[in-house]
Coordinates of N, CA and C in Angstrom, one line a residue:
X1 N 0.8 -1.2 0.0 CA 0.0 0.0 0.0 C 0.8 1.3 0.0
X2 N 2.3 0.9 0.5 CA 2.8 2.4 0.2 C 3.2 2.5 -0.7
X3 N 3.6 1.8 -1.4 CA 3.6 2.3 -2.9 C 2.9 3.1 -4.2
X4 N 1.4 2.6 -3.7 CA 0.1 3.1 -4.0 C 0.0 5.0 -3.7
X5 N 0.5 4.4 -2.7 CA 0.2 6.0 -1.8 C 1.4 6.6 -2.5
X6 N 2.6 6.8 -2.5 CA 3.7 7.3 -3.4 C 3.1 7.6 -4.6
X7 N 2.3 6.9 -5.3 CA 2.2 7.0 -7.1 C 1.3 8.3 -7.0
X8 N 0.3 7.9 -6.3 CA -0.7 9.0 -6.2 C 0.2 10.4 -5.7
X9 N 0.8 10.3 -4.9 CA 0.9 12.0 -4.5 C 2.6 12.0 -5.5
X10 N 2.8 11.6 -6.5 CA 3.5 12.3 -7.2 C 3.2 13.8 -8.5
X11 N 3.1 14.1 -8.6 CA 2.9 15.2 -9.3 C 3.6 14.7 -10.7
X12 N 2.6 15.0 -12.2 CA 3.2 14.6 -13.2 C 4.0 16.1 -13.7
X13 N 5.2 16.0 -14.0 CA 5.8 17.4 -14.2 C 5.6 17.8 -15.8
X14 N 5.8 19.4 -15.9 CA 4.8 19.2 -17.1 C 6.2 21.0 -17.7
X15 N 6.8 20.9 -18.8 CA 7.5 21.7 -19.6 C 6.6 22.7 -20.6
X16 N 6.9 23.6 -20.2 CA 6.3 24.5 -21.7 C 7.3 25.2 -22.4
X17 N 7.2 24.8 -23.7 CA 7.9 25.7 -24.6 C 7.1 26.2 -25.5
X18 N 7.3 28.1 -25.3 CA 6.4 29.1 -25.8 C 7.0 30.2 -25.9
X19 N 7.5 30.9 -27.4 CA 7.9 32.1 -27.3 C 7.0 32.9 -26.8
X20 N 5.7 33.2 -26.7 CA 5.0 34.2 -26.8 C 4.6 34.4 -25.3
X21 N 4.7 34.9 -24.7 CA 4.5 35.0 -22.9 C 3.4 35.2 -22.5
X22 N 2.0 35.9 -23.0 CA 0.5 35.7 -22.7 C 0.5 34.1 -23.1
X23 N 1.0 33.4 -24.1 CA 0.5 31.9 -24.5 C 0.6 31.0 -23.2
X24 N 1.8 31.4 -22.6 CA 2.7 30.8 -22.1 C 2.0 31.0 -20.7
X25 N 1.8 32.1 -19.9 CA 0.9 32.0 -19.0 C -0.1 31.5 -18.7
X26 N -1.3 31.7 -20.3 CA -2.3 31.0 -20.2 C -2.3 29.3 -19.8
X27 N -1.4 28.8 -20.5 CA -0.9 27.1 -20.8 C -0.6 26.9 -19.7
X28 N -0.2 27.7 -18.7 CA 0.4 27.2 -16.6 C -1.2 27.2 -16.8
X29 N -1.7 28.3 -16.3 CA -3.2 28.5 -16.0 C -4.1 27.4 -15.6
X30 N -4.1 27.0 -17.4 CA -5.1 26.1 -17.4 C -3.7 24.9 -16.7
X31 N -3.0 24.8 -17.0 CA -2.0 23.0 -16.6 C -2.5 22.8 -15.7
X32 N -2.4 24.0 -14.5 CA -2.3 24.0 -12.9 C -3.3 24.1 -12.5
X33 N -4.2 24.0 -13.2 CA -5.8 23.9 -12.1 C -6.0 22.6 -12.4
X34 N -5.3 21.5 -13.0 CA -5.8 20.1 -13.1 C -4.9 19.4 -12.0
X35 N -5.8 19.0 -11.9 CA -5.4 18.0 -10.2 C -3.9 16.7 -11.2
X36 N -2.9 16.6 -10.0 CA -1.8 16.3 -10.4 C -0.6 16.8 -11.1
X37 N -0.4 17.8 -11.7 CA 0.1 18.5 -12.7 C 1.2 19.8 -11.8
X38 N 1.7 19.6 -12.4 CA 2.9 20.7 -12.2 C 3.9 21.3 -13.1
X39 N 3.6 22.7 -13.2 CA 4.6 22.9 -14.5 C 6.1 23.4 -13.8
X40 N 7.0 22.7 -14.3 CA 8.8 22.7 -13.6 C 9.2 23.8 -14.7
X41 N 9.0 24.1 -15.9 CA 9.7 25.1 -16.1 C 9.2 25.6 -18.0
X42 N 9.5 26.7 -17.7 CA 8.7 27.1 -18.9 C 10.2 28.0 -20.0
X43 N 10.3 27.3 -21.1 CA 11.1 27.9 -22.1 C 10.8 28.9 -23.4
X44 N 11.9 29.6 -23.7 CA 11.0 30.8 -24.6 C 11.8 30.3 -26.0
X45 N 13.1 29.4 -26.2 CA 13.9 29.5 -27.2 C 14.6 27.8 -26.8
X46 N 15.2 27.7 -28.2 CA 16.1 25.8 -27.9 C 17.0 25.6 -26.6
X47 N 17.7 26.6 -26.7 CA 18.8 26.6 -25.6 C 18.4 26.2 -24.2
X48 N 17.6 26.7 -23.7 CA 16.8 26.9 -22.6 C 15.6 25.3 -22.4
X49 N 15.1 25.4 -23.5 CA 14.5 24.1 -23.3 C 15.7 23.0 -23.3
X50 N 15.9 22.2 -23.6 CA 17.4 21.8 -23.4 C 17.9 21.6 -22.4
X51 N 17.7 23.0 -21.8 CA 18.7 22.6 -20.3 C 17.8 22.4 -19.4
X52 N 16.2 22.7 -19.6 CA 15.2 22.9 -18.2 C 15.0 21.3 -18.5
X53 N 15.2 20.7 -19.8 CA 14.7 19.1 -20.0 C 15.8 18.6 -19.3
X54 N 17.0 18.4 -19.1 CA 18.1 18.1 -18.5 C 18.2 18.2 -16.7
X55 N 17.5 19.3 -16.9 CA 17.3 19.7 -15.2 C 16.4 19.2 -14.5
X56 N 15.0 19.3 -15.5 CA 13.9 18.9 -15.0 C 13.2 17.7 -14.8
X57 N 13.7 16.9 -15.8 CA 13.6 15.7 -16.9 C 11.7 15.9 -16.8
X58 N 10.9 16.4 -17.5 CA 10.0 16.4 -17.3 C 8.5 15.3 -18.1
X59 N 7.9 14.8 -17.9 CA 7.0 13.7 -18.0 C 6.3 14.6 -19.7
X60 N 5.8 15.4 -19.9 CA 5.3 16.0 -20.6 C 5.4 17.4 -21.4
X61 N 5.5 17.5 -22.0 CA 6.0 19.0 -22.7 C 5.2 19.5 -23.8
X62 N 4.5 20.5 -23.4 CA 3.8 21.4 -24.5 C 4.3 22.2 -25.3
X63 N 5.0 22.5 -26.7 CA 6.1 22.7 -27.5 C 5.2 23.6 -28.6
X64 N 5.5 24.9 -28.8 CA 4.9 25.5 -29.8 C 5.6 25.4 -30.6
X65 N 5.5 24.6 -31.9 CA 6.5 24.3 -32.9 C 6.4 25.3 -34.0
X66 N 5.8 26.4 -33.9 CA 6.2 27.9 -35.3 C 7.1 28.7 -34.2
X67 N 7.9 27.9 -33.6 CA 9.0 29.4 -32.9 C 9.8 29.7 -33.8
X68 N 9.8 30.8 -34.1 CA 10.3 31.4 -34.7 C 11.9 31.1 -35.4
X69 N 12.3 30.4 -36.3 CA 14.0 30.2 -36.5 C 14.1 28.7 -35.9
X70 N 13.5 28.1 -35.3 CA 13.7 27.1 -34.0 C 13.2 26.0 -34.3
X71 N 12.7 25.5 -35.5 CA 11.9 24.5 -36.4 C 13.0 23.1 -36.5
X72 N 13.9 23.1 -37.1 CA 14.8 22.6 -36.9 C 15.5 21.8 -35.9
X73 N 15.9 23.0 -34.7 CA 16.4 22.7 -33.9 C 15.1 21.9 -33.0
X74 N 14.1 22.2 -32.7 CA 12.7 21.2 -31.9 C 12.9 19.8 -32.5
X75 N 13.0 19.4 -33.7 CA 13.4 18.6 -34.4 C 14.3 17.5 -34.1
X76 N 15.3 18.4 -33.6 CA 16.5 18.1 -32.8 C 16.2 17.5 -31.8
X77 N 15.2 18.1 -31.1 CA 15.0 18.1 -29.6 C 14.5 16.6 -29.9
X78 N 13.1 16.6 -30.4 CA 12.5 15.8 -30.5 C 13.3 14.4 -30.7
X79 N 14.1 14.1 -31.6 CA 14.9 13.5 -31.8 C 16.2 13.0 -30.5
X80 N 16.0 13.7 -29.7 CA 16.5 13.7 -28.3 C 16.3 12.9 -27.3
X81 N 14.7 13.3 -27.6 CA 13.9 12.8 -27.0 C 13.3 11.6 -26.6
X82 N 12.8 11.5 -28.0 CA 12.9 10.2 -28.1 C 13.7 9.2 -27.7
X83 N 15.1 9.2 -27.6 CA 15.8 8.5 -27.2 C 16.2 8.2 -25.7
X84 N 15.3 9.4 -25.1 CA 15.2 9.3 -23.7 C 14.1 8.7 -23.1
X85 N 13.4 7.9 -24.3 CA 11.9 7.3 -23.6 C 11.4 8.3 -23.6
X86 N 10.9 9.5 -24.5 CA 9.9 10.3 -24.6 C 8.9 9.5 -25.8
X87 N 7.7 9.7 -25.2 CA 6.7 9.6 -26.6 C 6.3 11.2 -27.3
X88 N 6.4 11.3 -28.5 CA 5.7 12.5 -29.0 C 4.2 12.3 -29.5
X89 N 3.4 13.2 -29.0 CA 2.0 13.3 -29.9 C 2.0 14.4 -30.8
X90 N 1.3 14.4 -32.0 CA 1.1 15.3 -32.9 C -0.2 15.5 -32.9
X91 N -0.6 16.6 -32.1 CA -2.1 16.5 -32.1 C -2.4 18.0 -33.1

């Protein structure tokens, strides 16, 4: 049973990558009023996501892929990622 009890009160950690900073607000907003959820770190550019994924290692990441110049390199990431036991959705 305590194991049970651990799973539940972990918090799923949750990355935003969003150049635009109203987007990026909104997207905690809504993340953090759902029960479980926790957003560890929010990026505006590659570099930065990168190192908050490294830091954070986070379960989930919401990724605005028209960042500006940065198509490529997400690509990259993605490809990263994957290899870290990430799943990507393309929704």
């Amino acid at each position: 049973m305590q194991i049970a009890r651990r799973v539940e009160a972990e918090m799923i950690k949750v990355c935003i990558i969003e150049d635009e900073p109203e987007i990026c607000k909104l997207l905690r907003l809504i993340i953090e009023k759902q029960d479980g959820f926790q957003v560890v770190s929010e990026s505006e550019n590659f570099a930065q996501a990168v190192s908050d994924f490294s830091r954070y290692r986070p379960d989930v990441a919401f990724v605005d892929i028209d960042l500006n110049l940065l198509r490529l390199y997400l690509l990259m990431l993605f490809d990263l990622l994957q290899m870290l036991y990430f799943h990507i959705l393309d929704l």
